[in-house]
mmCIF file of C-alpha atoms in Angstrom:
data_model
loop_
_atom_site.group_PDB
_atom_site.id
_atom_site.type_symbol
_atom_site.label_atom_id
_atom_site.label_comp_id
_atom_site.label_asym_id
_atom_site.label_seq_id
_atom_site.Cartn_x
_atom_site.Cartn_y
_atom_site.Cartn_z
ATOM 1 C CA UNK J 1 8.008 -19.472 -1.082
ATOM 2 C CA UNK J 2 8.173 -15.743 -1.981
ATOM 3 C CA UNK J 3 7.999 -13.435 0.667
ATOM 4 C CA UNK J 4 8.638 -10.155 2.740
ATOM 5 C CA UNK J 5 9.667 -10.995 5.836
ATOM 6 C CA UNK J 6 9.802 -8.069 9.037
ATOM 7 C CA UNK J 7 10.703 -8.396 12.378
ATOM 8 C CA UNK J 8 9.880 -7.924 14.987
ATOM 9 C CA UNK J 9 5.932 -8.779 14.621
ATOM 10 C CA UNK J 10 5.034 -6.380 17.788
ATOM 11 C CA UNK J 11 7.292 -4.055 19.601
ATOM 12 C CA UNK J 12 6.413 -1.921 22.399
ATOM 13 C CA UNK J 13 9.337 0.268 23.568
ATOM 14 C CA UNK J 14 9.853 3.972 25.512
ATOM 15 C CA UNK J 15 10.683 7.285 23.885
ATOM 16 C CA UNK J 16 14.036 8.158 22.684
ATOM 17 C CA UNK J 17 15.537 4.315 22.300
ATOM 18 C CA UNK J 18 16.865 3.850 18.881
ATOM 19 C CA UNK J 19 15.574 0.475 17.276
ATOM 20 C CA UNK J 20 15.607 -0.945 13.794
ATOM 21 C CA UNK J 21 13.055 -2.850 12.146
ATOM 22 C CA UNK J 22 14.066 -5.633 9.453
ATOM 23 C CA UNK J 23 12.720 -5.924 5.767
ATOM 24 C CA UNK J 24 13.668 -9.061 3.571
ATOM 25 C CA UNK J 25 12.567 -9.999 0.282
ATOM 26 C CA UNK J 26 13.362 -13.425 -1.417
ATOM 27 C CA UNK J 27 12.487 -12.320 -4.438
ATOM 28 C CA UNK J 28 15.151 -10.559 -5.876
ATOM 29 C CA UNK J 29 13.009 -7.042 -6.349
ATOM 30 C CA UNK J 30 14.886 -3.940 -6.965
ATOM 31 C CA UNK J 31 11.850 -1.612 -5.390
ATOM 32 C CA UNK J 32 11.684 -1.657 -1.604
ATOM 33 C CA UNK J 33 9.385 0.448 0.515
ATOM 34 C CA UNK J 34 8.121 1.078 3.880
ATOM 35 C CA UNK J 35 4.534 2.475 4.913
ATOM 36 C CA UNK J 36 2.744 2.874 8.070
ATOM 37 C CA UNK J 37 -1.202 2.791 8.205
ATOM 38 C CA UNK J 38 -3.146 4.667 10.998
ATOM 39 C CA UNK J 39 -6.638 4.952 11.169
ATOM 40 C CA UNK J 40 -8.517 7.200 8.726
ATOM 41 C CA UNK J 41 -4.879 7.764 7.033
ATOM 42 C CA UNK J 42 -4.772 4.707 5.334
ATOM 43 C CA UNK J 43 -1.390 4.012 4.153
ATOM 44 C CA UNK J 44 1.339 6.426 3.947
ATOM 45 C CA UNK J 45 4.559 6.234 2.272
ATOM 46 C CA UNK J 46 7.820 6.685 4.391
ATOM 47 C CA UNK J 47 10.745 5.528 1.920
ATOM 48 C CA UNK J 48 11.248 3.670 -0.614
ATOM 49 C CA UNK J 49 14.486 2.226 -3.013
ATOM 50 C CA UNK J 50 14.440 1.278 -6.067
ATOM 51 C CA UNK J 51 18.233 -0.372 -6.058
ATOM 52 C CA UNK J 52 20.641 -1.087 -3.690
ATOM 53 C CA UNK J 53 22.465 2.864 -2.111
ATOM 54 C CA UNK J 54 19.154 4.354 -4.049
ATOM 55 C CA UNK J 55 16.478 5.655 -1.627
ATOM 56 C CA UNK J 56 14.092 8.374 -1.526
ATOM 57 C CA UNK J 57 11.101 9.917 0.746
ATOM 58 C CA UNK J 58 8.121 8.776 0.286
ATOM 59 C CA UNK J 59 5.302 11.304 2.261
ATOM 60 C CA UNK J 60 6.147 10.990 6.121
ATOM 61 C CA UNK J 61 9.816 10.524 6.226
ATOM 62 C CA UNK J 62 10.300 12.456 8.811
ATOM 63 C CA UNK J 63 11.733 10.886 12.385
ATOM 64 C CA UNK J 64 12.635 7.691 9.845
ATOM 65 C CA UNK J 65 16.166 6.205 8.493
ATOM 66 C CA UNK J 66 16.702 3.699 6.086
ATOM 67 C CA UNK J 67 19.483 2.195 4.010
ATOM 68 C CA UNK J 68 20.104 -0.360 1.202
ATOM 69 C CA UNK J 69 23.108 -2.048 1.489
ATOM 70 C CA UNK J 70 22.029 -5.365 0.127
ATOM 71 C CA UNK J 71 19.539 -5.811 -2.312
ATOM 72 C CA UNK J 72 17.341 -8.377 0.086
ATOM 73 C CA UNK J 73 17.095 -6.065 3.019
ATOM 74 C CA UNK J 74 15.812 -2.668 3.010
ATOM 75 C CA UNK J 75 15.950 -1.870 7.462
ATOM 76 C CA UNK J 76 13.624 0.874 8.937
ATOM 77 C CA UNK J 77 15.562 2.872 11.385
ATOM 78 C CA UNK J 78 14.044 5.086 14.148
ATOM 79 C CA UNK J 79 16.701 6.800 16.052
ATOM 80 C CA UNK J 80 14.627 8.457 18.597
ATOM 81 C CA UNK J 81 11.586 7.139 19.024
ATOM 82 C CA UNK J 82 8.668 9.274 19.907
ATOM 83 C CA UNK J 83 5.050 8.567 20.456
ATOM 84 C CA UNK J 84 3.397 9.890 17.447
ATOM 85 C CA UNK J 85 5.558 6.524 15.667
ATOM 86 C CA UNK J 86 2.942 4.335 17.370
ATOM 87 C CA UNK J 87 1.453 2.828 14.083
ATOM 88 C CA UNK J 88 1.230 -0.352 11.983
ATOM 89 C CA UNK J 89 4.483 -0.734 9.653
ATOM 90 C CA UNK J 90 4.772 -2.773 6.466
ATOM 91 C CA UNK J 91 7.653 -3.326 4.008
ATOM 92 C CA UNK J 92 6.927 -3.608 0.212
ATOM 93 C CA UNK J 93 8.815 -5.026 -2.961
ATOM 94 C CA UNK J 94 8.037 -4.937 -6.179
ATOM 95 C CA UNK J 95 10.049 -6.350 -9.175
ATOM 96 C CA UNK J 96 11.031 -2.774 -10.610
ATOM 97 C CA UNK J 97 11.800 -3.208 -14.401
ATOM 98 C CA UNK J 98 9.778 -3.673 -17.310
ATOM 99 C CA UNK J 99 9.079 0.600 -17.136
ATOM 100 C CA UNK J 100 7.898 2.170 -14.112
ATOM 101 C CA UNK J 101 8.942 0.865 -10.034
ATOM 102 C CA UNK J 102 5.895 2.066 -8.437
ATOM 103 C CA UNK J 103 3.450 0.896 -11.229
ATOM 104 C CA UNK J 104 4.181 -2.895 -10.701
ATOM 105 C CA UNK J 105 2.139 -4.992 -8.001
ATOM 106 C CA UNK J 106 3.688 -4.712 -4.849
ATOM 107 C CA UNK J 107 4.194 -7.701 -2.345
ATOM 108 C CA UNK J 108 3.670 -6.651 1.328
ATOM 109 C CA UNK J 109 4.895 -8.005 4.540
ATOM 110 C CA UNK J 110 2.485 -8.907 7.488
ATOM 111 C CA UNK J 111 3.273 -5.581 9.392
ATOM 112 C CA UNK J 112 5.186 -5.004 12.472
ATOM 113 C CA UNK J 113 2.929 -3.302 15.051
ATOM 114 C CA UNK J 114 4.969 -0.343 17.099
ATOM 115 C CA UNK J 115 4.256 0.945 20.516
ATOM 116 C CA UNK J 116 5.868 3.375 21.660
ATOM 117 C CA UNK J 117 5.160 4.540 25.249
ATOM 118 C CA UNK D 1 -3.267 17.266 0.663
ATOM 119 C CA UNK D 2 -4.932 13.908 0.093
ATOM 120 C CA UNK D 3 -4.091 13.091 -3.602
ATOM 121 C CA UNK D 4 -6.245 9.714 -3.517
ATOM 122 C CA UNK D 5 -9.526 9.880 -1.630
ATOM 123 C CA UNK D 6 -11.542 7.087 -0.297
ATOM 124 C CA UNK D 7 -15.012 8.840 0.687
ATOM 125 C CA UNK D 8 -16.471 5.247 2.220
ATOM 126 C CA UNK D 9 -15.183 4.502 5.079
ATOM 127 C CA UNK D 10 -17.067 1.489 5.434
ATOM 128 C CA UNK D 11 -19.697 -0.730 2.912
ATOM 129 C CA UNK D 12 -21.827 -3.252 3.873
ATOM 130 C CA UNK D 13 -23.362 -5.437 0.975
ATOM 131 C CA UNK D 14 -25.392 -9.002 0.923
ATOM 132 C CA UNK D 15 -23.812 -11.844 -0.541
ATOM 133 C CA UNK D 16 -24.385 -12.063 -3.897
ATOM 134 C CA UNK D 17 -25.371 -8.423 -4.693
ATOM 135 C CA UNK D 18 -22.235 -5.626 -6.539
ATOM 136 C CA UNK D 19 -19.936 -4.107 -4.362
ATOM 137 C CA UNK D 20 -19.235 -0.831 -5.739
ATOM 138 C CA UNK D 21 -16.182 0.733 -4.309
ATOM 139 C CA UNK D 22 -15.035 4.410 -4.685
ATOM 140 C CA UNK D 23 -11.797 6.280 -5.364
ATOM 141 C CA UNK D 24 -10.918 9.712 -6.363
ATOM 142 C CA UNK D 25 -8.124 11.575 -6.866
ATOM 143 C CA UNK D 26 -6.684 15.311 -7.156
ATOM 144 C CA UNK D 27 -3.586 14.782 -9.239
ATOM 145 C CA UNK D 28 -4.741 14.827 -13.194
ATOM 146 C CA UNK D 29 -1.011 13.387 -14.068
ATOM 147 C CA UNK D 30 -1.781 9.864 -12.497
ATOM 148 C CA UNK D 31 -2.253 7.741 -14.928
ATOM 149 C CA UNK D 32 -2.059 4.269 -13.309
ATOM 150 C CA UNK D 33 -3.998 2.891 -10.388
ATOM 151 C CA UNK D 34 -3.929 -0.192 -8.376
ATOM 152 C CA UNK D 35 -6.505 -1.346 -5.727
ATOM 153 C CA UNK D 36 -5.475 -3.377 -3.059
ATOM 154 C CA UNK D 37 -7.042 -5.794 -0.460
ATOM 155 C CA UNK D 38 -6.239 -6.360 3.163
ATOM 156 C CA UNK D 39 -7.287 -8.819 6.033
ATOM 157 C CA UNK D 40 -6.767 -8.287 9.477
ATOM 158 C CA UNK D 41 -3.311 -9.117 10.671
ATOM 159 C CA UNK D 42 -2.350 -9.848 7.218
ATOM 160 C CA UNK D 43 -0.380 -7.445 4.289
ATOM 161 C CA UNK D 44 -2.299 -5.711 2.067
ATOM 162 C CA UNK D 45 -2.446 -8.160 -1.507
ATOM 163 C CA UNK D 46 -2.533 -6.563 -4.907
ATOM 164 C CA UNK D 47 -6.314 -7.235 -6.887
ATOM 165 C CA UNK D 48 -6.355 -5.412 -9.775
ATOM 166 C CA UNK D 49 -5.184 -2.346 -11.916
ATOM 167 C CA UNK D 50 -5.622 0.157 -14.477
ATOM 168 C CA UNK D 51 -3.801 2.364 -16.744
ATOM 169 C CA UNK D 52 -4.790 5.698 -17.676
ATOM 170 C CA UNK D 53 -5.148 4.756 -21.278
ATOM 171 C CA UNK D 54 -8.327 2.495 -20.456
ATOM 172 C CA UNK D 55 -11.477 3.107 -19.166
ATOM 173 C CA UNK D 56 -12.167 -0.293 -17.972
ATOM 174 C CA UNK D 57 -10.423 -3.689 -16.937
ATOM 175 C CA UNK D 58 -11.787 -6.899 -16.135
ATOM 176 C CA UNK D 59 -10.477 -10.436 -13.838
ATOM 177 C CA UNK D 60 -12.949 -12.318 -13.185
ATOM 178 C CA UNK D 61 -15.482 -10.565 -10.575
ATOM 179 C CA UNK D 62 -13.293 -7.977 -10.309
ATOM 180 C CA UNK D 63 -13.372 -4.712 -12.689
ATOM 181 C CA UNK D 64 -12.280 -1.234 -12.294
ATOM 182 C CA UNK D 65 -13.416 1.242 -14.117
ATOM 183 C CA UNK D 66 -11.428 4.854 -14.901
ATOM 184 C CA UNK D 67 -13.177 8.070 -15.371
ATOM 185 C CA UNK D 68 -10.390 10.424 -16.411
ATOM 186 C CA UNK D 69 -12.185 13.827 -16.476
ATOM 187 C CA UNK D 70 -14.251 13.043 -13.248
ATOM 188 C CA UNK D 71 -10.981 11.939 -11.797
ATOM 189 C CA UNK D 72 -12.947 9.029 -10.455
ATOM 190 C CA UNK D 73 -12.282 5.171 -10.098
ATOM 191 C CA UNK D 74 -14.427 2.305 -8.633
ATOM 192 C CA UNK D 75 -14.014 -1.383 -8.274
ATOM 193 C CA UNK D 76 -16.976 -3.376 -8.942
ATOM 194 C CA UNK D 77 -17.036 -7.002 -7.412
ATOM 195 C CA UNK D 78 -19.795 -9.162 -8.923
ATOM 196 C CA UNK D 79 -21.230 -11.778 -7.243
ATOM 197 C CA UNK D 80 -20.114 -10.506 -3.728
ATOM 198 C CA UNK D 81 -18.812 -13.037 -1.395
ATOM 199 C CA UNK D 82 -18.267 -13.866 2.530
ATOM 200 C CA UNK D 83 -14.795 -13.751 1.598
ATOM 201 C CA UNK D 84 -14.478 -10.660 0.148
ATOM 202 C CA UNK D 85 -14.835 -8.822 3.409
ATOM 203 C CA UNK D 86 -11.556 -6.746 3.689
ATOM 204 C CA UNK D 87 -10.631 -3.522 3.958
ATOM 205 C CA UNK D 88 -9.504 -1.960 0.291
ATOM 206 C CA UNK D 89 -7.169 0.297 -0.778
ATOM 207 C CA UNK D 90 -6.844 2.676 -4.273
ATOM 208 C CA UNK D 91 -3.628 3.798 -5.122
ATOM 209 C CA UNK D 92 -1.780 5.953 -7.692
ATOM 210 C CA UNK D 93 1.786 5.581 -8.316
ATOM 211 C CA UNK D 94 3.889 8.756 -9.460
ATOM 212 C CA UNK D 95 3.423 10.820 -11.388
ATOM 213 C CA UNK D 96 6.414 9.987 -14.488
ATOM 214 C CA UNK D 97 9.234 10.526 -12.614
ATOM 215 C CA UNK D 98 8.135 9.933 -9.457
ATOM 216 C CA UNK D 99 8.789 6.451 -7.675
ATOM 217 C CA UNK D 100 5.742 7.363 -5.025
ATOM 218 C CA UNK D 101 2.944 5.397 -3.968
ATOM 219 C CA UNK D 102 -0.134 7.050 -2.646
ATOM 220 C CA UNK D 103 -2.674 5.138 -1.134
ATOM 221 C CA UNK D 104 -6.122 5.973 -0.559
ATOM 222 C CA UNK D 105 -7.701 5.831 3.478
ATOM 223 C CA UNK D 106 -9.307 2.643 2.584
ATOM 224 C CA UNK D 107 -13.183 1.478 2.265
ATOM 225 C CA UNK D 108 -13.972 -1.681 4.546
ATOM 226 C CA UNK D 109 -16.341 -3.897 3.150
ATOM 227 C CA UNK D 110 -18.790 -6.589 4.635
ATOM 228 C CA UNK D 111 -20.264 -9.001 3.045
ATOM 229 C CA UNK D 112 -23.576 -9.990 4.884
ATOM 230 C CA UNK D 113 -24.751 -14.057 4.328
#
């Protein structure tokens, strides 16, 4: 079945303790992305790839790491957590050829829900 | 600066009636737009598109429709059904040369039996 898988589901952690969420696609997409909706912001870009070693910021990278060593995974990395993280993450891919990456339908995970106290 | 604006929070509609949802946006180089639909506790799923050199496309109950000097969109869902309560999302990738994604703040929409 094709999917985007992240883990954890839910995290609630404390200020300042570095943690990683997972993104991985089955699909073999080249575009990758992360977002995290809040309420009345809707969904925000935080980084996307559109290859493997290719990433760029989306509109709220700040605070946020990624990397795209493999073409499957595409990790969300905050080193020091802080409070105003709290928000609902999902990963994205999307095939990326045919003309245009962010054109293309993306396929979403089911979100990873952060706390961070 | 909110490129992509979704001024409807929330839409309720009775079951069978349109559902006209609402998108505009600032940027007059977008020239593709997506709409999106999301459950609770579920991913956001892609519905339908548009590029910038139609005014109008159709699937099924679903069509958007692009007004390019208003800057405007709106998804039209015809019958409306129980199931189509979701929250929905407009969004506007780019511009050319620009990998981005914006997303509008989203509309929810219920669907009253």
């Amino acid at each position: 079945e094709a999917q985007v898988t992240q883990n954890p589901r839910y995290l609630i952690t404390v200020t300042g303790k570095k943690l990683t969420v997972t993104c991985s696609q089955n699909m073999n997409h080249e575009y990758m992305s992360w977002y995290r909706q809040d309420p009345g912001l809707g969904l925000r870009q935080i980084y996307y790839s559109m290859n493997v070693e290719v990433t760029d910021k989306g509109d709220v990278p700040e605070g946020y790491k990624v990397s795209r060593k493999e073409k499957r995974n595409f990790p969300l990395i905050l080193e020091s957590p802080s409070p105003n993280q709290t928000s609902l993450y999902f990963c994205a891919s999307s095939p990326g050829t045919g003309g245009g990456y962010s054109n293309q339908p993306q396929h979403f995970g089911d979100g990873t829900r952060l706390s961070i106290l | 600066d909110q490129q992509v604006k979704q001024n409807s929070p929330s839409l309720s509609v009775q079951e069978g009636r349109i559902s006209i949802l609402n998108c505009d946006y600032t940027n007059s180089m977008f020239d593709y737009f997506l709409w999106y639909k999301k459950y609770p506790a579920e991913g956001p799923t892609f519905l339908i598109s548009i590029s910038s050199i139609k005014d109008k496309n159709e699937d099924g109950r679903f069509t958007v429709f692009l007004n390019k000097s208003a800057k405007h969109l709106s998804l039209h869902i015809v019958p409306s059904q129980p199931g189509d309560s979701a929250v929905y999302f407009c969004a506007a990738p780019g511009p050319l040369g620009n990998e981005k994604l914006t997303f509008g703040t989203g509309t929810r929409l219920t669907i009253i039996p």
